[in-house]
PDB file of C-alpha atoms and ligand atoms in Angstrom:
ATOM      1  CA  MET A1345     -41.675  33.060  10.611  1.00  0.00           C
ATOM      2  CA  ASN A1346     -37.902  32.641   8.695  1.00  0.00           C
ATOM      3  CA  ASN A1347     -39.556  34.111   5.797  1.00  0.00           C
ATOM      4  CA  VAL A1348     -42.457  36.652   5.178  1.00  0.00           C
ATOM      5  CA  CYS A1349     -44.447  37.357   2.230  1.00  0.00           C
ATOM      6  CA  VAL A1350     -45.311  41.202   1.306  1.00  0.00           C
ATOM      7  CA  PHE A1351     -47.963  42.331  -0.843  1.00  0.00           C
ATOM      8  CA  CYS A1352     -47.750  46.024  -1.495  1.00  0.00           C
ATOM      9  CA  GLY A1353     -48.155  49.029  -3.988  1.00  0.00           C
ATOM     10  CA  SER A1354     -46.206  49.128  -6.802  1.00  0.00           C
ATOM     11  CA  ASN A1355     -47.200  52.901  -6.635  1.00  0.00           C
ATOM     12  CA  SER A1356     -46.037  54.733  -3.979  1.00  0.00           C
ATOM     13  CA  GLY A1357     -49.383  56.094  -2.607  1.00  0.00           C
ATOM     14  CA  LEU A1358     -50.171  59.686  -1.757  1.00  0.00           C
ATOM     15  CA  GLY A1359     -47.621  61.570   0.292  1.00  0.00           C
ATOM     16  CA  SER A1360     -44.908  59.971   2.063  1.00  0.00           C
ATOM     17  CA  ALA A1361     -46.843  57.653   4.831  1.00  0.00           C
ATOM     18  CA  TYR A1362     -46.927  54.471   2.822  1.00  0.00           C
ATOM     19  CA  THR A1363     -43.480  54.124   1.736  1.00  0.00           C
ATOM     20  CA  GLN A1364     -41.941  55.246   5.077  1.00  0.00           C
ATOM     21  CA  ALA A1365     -43.790  52.476   6.992  1.00  0.00           C
ATOM     22  CA  ALA A1366     -42.460  49.940   4.155  1.00  0.00           C
ATOM     23  CA  SER A1367     -39.001  51.578   5.237  1.00  0.00           C
ATOM     24  CA  ARG A1368     -39.779  50.493   8.309  1.00  0.00           C
ATOM     25  CA  LEU A1369     -41.095  46.885   7.921  1.00  0.00           C
ATOM     26  CA  GLY A1370     -37.982  46.547   5.813  1.00  0.00           C
ATOM     27  CA  ALA A1371     -35.600  47.484   8.675  1.00  0.00           C
ATOM     28  CA  LEU A1372     -37.837  45.453  11.508  1.00  0.00           C
ATOM     29  CA  LEU A1373     -37.534  42.217   8.814  1.00  0.00           C
ATOM     30  CA  ALA A1374     -33.705  42.750   8.420  1.00  0.00           C
ATOM     31  CA  GLU A1375     -32.810  43.263  12.511  1.00  0.00           C
ATOM     32  CA  LYS A1376     -35.343  39.957  13.619  1.00  0.00           C
ATOM     33  CA  LYS A1377     -33.131  37.897  11.005  1.00  0.00           C
ATOM     34  CA  VAL A1378     -36.761  37.376   8.450  1.00  0.00           C
ATOM     35  CA  GLY A1379     -35.978  36.819   5.266  1.00  0.00           C
ATOM     36  CA  LEU A1380     -38.212  39.424   2.782  1.00  0.00           C
ATOM     37  CA  VAL A1381     -39.852  37.467  -0.418  1.00  0.00           C
ATOM     38  CA  TYR A1382     -41.866  40.429  -2.207  1.00  0.00           C
ATOM     39  CA  GLY A1383     -42.876  40.608  -5.926  1.00  0.00           C
ATOM     40  CA  GLY A1384     -39.322  41.833  -7.598  1.00  0.00           C
ATOM     41  CA  ALA A1385     -39.689  45.320  -8.652  1.00  0.00           C
ATOM     42  CA  ASN A1386     -37.993  48.832  -7.856  1.00  0.00           C
ATOM     43  CA  ILE A1387     -40.662  51.202  -7.852  1.00  0.00           C
ATOM     44  CA  GLY A1388     -43.437  52.604  -5.475  1.00  0.00           C
ATOM     45  CA  VAL A1389     -44.008  50.429  -1.789  1.00  0.00           C
ATOM     46  CA  MET A1390     -42.207  47.604  -2.970  1.00  0.00           C
ATOM     47  CA  GLY A1391     -38.952  49.491  -3.971  1.00  0.00           C
ATOM     48  CA  CYS A1392     -38.464  51.159  -0.836  1.00  0.00           C
ATOM     49  CA  LEU A1393     -39.409  48.108   1.300  1.00  0.00           C
ATOM     50  CA  ALA A1394     -36.679  46.064  -0.437  1.00  0.00           C
ATOM     51  CA  ASP A1395     -33.939  48.965  -0.501  1.00  0.00           C
ATOM     52  CA  SER A1396     -34.706  49.300   2.862  1.00  0.00           C
ATOM     53  CA  ALA A1397     -34.421  45.551   3.615  1.00  0.00           C
ATOM     54  CA  LEU A1398     -31.009  45.614   2.206  1.00  0.00           C
ATOM     55  CA  ALA A1399     -29.864  48.434   3.049  1.00  0.00           C
ATOM     56  CA  ASN A1400     -30.238  47.357   6.910  1.00  0.00           C
ATOM     57  CA  GLY A1401     -28.622  43.445   6.156  1.00  0.00           C
ATOM     58  CA  GLY A1402     -31.660  41.816   4.983  1.00  0.00           C
ATOM     59  CA  SER A1403     -32.231  38.947   2.488  1.00  0.00           C
ATOM     60  CA  VAL A1404     -34.409  39.788  -0.072  1.00  0.00           C
ATOM     61  CA  THR A1405     -35.761  37.504  -2.814  1.00  0.00           C
ATOM     62  CA  GLY A1406     -37.839  38.776  -5.645  1.00  0.00           C
ATOM     63  CA  VAL A1407     -40.241  36.849  -7.616  1.00  0.00           C
ATOM     64  CA  ILE A1408     -41.291  38.452 -10.849  1.00  0.00           C
ATOM     65  CA  PRO A1409     -42.907  37.122 -14.496  1.00  0.00           C
ATOM     66  CA  GLU A1410     -41.129  37.736 -17.071  1.00  0.00           C
ATOM     67  CA  SER A1411     -43.974  39.946 -18.844  1.00  0.00           C
ATOM     68  CA  ILE A1412     -43.379  42.035 -15.830  1.00  0.00           C
ATOM     69  CA  ALA A1413     -39.634  41.883 -15.447  1.00  0.00           C
ATOM     70  CA  LYS A1414     -39.219  43.326 -19.519  1.00  0.00           C
ATOM     71  CA  LEU A1415     -41.008  46.304 -18.394  1.00  0.00           C
ATOM     72  CA  ASN A1416     -37.354  46.650 -16.620  1.00  0.00           C
ATOM     73  CA  VAL A1417     -39.274  47.523 -12.868  1.00  0.00           C
ATOM     74  CA  SER A1418     -37.191  44.343 -11.815  1.00  0.00           C
ATOM     75  CA  HIS A1419     -34.757  45.308  -8.508  1.00  0.00           C
ATOM     76  CA  THR A1420     -31.210  44.506  -9.486  1.00  0.00           C
ATOM     77  CA  ASN A1421     -29.792  44.197  -6.287  1.00  0.00           C
ATOM     78  CA  LEU A1422     -31.343  41.722  -4.490  1.00  0.00           C
ATOM     79  CA  THR A1423     -30.350  38.552  -2.743  1.00  0.00           C
ATOM     80  CA  ASP A1424     -32.208  36.527  -4.644  1.00  0.00           C
ATOM     81  CA  LEU A1425     -34.433  37.161  -8.105  1.00  0.00           C
ATOM     82  CA  ARG A1426     -36.709  34.395  -9.553  1.00  0.00           C
ATOM     83  CA  VAL A1427     -37.887  35.266 -13.380  1.00  0.00           C
ATOM     84  CA  VAL A1428     -41.315  32.809 -13.673  1.00  0.00           C
ATOM     85  CA  ALA A1429     -43.171  32.481 -16.747  1.00  0.00           C
ATOM     86  CA  THR A1430     -46.862  33.658 -14.975  1.00  0.00           C
ATOM     87  CA  MET A1431     -48.506  35.757 -12.245  1.00  0.00           C
ATOM     88  CA  HIS A1432     -49.834  32.342 -11.370  1.00  0.00           C
ATOM     89  CA  GLU A1433     -46.696  30.462 -10.873  1.00  0.00           C
ATOM     90  CA  ARG A1434     -44.799  33.758  -9.179  1.00  0.00           C
ATOM     91  CA  LYS A1435     -48.225  33.602  -6.187  1.00  0.00           C
ATOM     92  CA  ALA A1436     -47.633  29.736  -5.950  1.00  0.00           C
ATOM     93  CA  LEU A1437     -43.337  30.502  -5.320  1.00  0.00           C
ATOM     94  CA  MET A1438     -44.380  33.483  -3.244  1.00  0.00           C
ATOM     95  CA  ALA A1439     -46.013  31.198  -0.926  1.00  0.00           C
ATOM     96  CA  GLU A1440     -44.328  28.278  -0.947  1.00  0.00           C
ATOM     97  CA  LEU A1441     -40.926  30.347   0.171  1.00  0.00           C
ATOM     98  CA  SER A1442     -42.775  32.068   2.856  1.00  0.00           C
ATOM     99  CA  ASP A1443     -43.925  31.559   6.578  1.00  0.00           C
ATOM    100  CA  GLY A1444     -46.249  34.088   6.344  1.00  0.00           C
ATOM    101  CA  PHE A1445     -47.657  37.404   4.356  1.00  0.00           C
ATOM    102  CA  ILE A1446     -48.256  40.839   5.269  1.00  0.00           C
ATOM    103  CA  SER A1447     -49.808  43.611   2.824  1.00  0.00           C
ATOM    104  CA  LEU A1448     -49.021  46.974   3.096  1.00  0.00           C
ATOM    105  CA  PRO A1449     -51.055  49.765   1.451  1.00  0.00           C
ATOM    106  CA  GLY A1450     -51.346  48.924  -2.112  1.00  0.00           C
ATOM    107  CA  GLY A1451     -53.616  48.653  -4.932  1.00  0.00           C
ATOM    108  CA  LEU A1452     -55.751  45.635  -6.792  1.00  0.00           C
ATOM    109  CA  GLY A1453     -52.647  43.617  -7.258  1.00  0.00           C
ATOM    110  CA  THR A1454     -52.287  44.037  -3.396  1.00  0.00           C
ATOM    111  CA  LEU A1455     -56.140  43.261  -2.528  1.00  0.00           C
ATOM    112  CA  GLU A1456     -55.644  40.294  -5.484  1.00  0.00           C
ATOM    113  CA  GLU A1457     -52.930  38.655  -3.494  1.00  0.00           C
ATOM    114  CA  MET A1458     -53.646  39.153   0.075  1.00  0.00           C
ATOM    115  CA  PHE A1459     -57.160  38.154  -0.622  1.00  0.00           C
ATOM    116  CA  GLU A1460     -55.826  35.108  -2.348  1.00  0.00           C
ATOM    117  CA  VAL A1461     -53.773  33.671   0.476  1.00  0.00           C
ATOM    118  CA  LEU A1462     -56.560  34.578   2.780  1.00  0.00           C
ATOM    119  CA  THR A1463     -59.166  32.339   0.749  1.00  0.00           C
ATOM    120  CA  TRP A1464     -56.534  29.729   0.822  1.00  0.00           C
ATOM    121  CA  ALA A1465     -56.521  29.676   4.491  1.00  0.00           C
ATOM    122  CA  GLN A1466     -60.381  29.347   4.676  1.00  0.00           C
ATOM    123  CA  LEU A1467     -59.602  26.206   2.627  1.00  0.00           C
ATOM    124  CA  SER A1468     -56.613  25.308   5.055  1.00  0.00           C
ATOM    125  CA  ILE A1469     -54.513  24.878   2.174  1.00  0.00           C
ATOM    126  CA  HIS A1470     -51.645  26.576   4.358  1.00  0.00           C
ATOM    127  CA  ASP A1471     -52.361  27.670   7.855  1.00  0.00           C
ATOM    128  CA  LYS A1472     -50.072  30.258   7.838  1.00  0.00           C
ATOM    129  CA  PRO A1473     -50.172  34.096   9.184  1.00  0.00           C
ATOM    130  CA  CYS A1474     -52.430  36.799   7.459  1.00  0.00           C
ATOM    131  CA  GLY A1475     -51.627  40.400   8.429  1.00  0.00           C
ATOM    132  CA  LEU A1476     -52.223  43.662   7.674  1.00  0.00           C
ATOM    133  CA  LEU A1477     -50.622  46.923   8.346  1.00  0.00           C
ATOM    134  CA  ASN A1478     -53.486  49.599   8.580  1.00  0.00           C
ATOM    135  CA  ILE A1479     -51.240  52.760   7.614  1.00  0.00           C
ATOM    136  CA  ASN A1480     -53.156  55.962   8.312  1.00  0.00           C
ATOM    137  CA  GLY A1481     -56.778  54.014   8.115  1.00  0.00           C
ATOM    138  CA  TYR A1482     -56.164  53.121   4.231  1.00  0.00           C
ATOM    139  CA  PHE A1483     -57.929  49.745   5.011  1.00  0.00           C
ATOM    140  CA  ASP A1484     -60.941  51.046   7.129  1.00  0.00           C
ATOM    141  CA  LYS A1485     -63.763  50.674   4.713  1.00  0.00           C
ATOM    142  CA  LEU A1486     -62.289  47.270   3.624  1.00  0.00           C
ATOM    143  CA  LEU A1487     -61.984  46.246   7.223  1.00  0.00           C
ATOM    144  CA  ASP A1488     -65.592  47.832   7.420  1.00  0.00           C
ATOM    145  CA  PHE A1489     -66.829  45.335   4.356  1.00  0.00           C
ATOM    146  CA  MET A1490     -65.081  42.242   5.678  1.00  0.00           C
ATOM    147  CA  ASP A1491     -67.283  42.655   8.976  1.00  0.00           C
ATOM    148  CA  ASN A1492     -69.940  43.142   6.337  1.00  0.00           C
ATOM    149  CA  MET A1493     -69.662  39.893   4.773  1.00  0.00           C
ATOM    150  CA  VAL A1494     -69.801  38.257   8.448  1.00  0.00           C
ATOM    151  CA  ALA A1495     -72.801  40.113   9.242  1.00  0.00           C
ATOM    152  CA  GLN A1496     -74.024  39.025   5.915  1.00  0.00           C
ATOM    153  CA  GLN A1497     -73.524  35.195   6.569  1.00  0.00           C
ATOM    154  CA  PHE A1498     -70.960  34.958   3.707  1.00  0.00           C
ATOM    155  CA  VAL A1499     -68.060  34.558   5.392  1.00  0.00           C
ATOM    156  CA  VAL A1500     -67.489  32.793   9.405  1.00  0.00           C
ATOM    157  CA  LYS A1501     -66.231  35.146  11.933  1.00  0.00           C
ATOM    158  CA  ALA A1502     -63.122  32.649  12.941  1.00  0.00           C
ATOM    159  CA  HIS A1503     -62.150  33.205   8.723  1.00  0.00           C
ATOM    160  CA  ARG A1504     -62.234  36.990   8.888  1.00  0.00           C
ATOM    161  CA  ASP A1505     -60.340  37.485  12.334  1.00  0.00           C
ATOM    162  CA  MET A1506     -57.764  34.727  10.481  1.00  0.00           C
ATOM    163  CA  LEU A1507     -56.636  38.962   9.214  1.00  0.00           C
ATOM    164  CA  ILE A1508     -54.487  39.769  11.569  1.00  0.00           C
ATOM    165  CA  CYS A1509     -54.410  43.896  11.662  1.00  0.00           C
ATOM    166  CA  GLU A1510     -52.142  46.180  13.352  1.00  0.00           C
ATOM    167  CA  SER A1511     -50.823  49.889  12.422  1.00  0.00           C
ATOM    168  CA  SER A1512     -47.340  48.805  13.698  1.00  0.00           C
ATOM    169  CA  GLU A1513     -44.968  46.503  11.926  1.00  0.00           C
ATOM    170  CA  ALA A1514     -43.380  45.618  15.439  1.00  0.00           C
ATOM    171  CA  ARG A1515     -46.461  44.620  17.005  1.00  0.00           C
ATOM    172  CA  LEU A1516     -48.124  43.088  13.545  1.00  0.00           C
ATOM    173  CA  LEU A1517     -45.033  40.886  13.542  1.00  0.00           C
ATOM    174  CA  GLU A1518     -45.485  39.813  17.337  1.00  0.00           C
ATOM    175  CA  ALA A1519     -49.199  38.745  16.689  1.00  0.00           C
ATOM    176  CA  MET A1520     -48.130  36.814  13.796  1.00  0.00           C
ATOM    177  CA  ASN A1521     -45.801  35.135  15.480  1.00  0.00           C
ATOM    178  CA  SER A1522     -48.104  33.679  17.917  1.00  0.00           C
ATOM    179  CA  TYR A1523     -51.240  32.472  15.286  1.00  0.00           C
ATOM    180  CA  LYS A1524     -52.859  30.072  16.004  1.00  0.00           C
ATOM    181  CA  PRO A1525     -55.236  29.043  13.225  1.00  0.00           C
ATOM    182  CA  PRO A1526     -59.043  28.679  13.184  1.00  0.00           C
ATOM    183  CA  VAL A1527     -60.340  25.181  13.479  1.00  0.00           C
ATOM    184  CA  VAL A1528     -63.785  25.676  11.545  1.00  0.00           C
ATOM    185  CA  LYS A1529     -65.175  24.667   8.754  1.00  0.00           C
ATOM    186  CA  LYS A1530     -66.155  26.975   5.765  1.00  0.00           C
ATOM    187  CA  TRP A1531     -69.405  24.749   5.564  1.00  0.00           C
TER     188      TRP A1531
HETATM  189  P1  LIG B1092     -50.526  47.201  -7.218  1.00  0.00           P
HETATM  190  O1  LIG B1092     -51.065  46.995  -5.671  1.00  0.00           O
HETATM  191  O2  LIG B1092     -51.982  47.208  -8.242  1.00  0.00           O
HETATM  192  O3  LIG B1092     -49.856  48.016  -7.555  1.00  0.00           O
HETATM  193  O4  LIG B1092     -49.719  45.338  -7.320  1.00  0.00           O
HETATM  194  C1  LIG B1092     -48.561  45.232  -6.660  1.00  0.00           C
HETATM  195  C2  LIG B1092     -48.568  43.865  -6.189  1.00  0.00           C
HETATM  196  O5  LIG B1092     -48.725  42.946  -7.570  1.00  0.00           O
HETATM  197  C3  LIG B1092     -47.219  43.583  -5.443  1.00  0.00           C
HETATM  198  O6  LIG B1092     -47.705  42.990  -4.360  1.00  0.00           O
HETATM  199  C4  LIG B1092     -46.449  42.298  -6.788  1.00  0.00           C
HETATM  200  O7  LIG B1092     -46.657  41.329  -6.439  1.00  0.00           O
HETATM  201  C5  LIG B1092     -47.816  42.936  -7.733  1.00  0.00           C
HETATM  202  N1  LIG B1092     -47.054  43.419  -9.137  1.00  0.00           N
HETATM  203  C6  LIG B1092     -48.195  44.676  -9.505  1.00  0.00           C
HETATM  204  N2  LIG B1092     -47.334  45.281 -10.343  1.00  0.00           N
HETATM  205  C7  LIG B1092     -45.875  45.300 -10.441  1.00  0.00           C
HETATM  206  C8  LIG B1092     -44.752  44.776 -10.629  1.00  0.00           C
HETATM  207  N3  LIG B1092     -44.264  46.310 -11.795  1.00  0.00           N
HETATM  208  N4  LIG B1092     -43.547  44.558 -10.567  1.00  0.00           N
HETATM  209  C9  LIG B1092     -43.923  43.731  -9.513  1.00  0.00           C
HETATM  210  N5  LIG B1092     -44.980  43.281  -9.548  1.00  0.00           N
HETATM  211  C10 LIG B1092     -46.104  43.884  -9.309  1.00  0.00           C
END
C-alpha cells in the first residue's frame, strides 16, 4: 500500500489510550513510507495521527469540506490539504487517493466512513483492504453486533470477515498487506 486512508475521532476520547495509538500508527506509516490520507483536521485523534506522521517525516494529505474548514479546525502544516465542496466529494476523493482504509476509535463520523467503505467492498466497487484498530476493546460490542448480522442472515460471513481487526498497528498493516478480497456475491 502506497497510501492509506485513516478514519478516526475528531475528539480525543476518554484518557490517553486512543491518542497514543494514533501517534503510534502515524509514526509507523511514516517509517514504512506509507502516505496518510485523512480528514484534514487538527483536533482529537485525527490531529494526533497527523502530527505524529509529520513529526516522523511522513507524507500527509488532508481532505476537508469547505463547511468544516470554515470552523478553523484544518491542520495548517500538512504535505497537502485539499478543500472540497461537500462531504460526499471528500469521501470519494479520500477513497480514490488510498490503497486501503483503517478505522481507529471515533464517533459517528468514523463509523459512517468505515461502513461506507465496507459497503463499497461488499458491492465490489473497490477491492481495497479495510482494517480496524481495536484499541482498549472500544469496538468489541460493534464486532459482536456484526457477528449478529451474520447470524441473522443479513450479512454474508465472508463480507463481515473483510473487516480486518487487530489491536496492534504493526499486525494490522501486515494483515492488510496480505488481504485477498472475497469472491462471494451478496445475493
Ligand atoms: P467523528 O468520529 O464523529 O469525530 O468524526 C470523525 C470523522 O469524520 C473523521 O474521520 C473525518 O473524516 C470526519 N470529521 C468529523 N469531524 C471533522 C472535523 N472537524 N474536521 C475534519 N473531519 C472531520
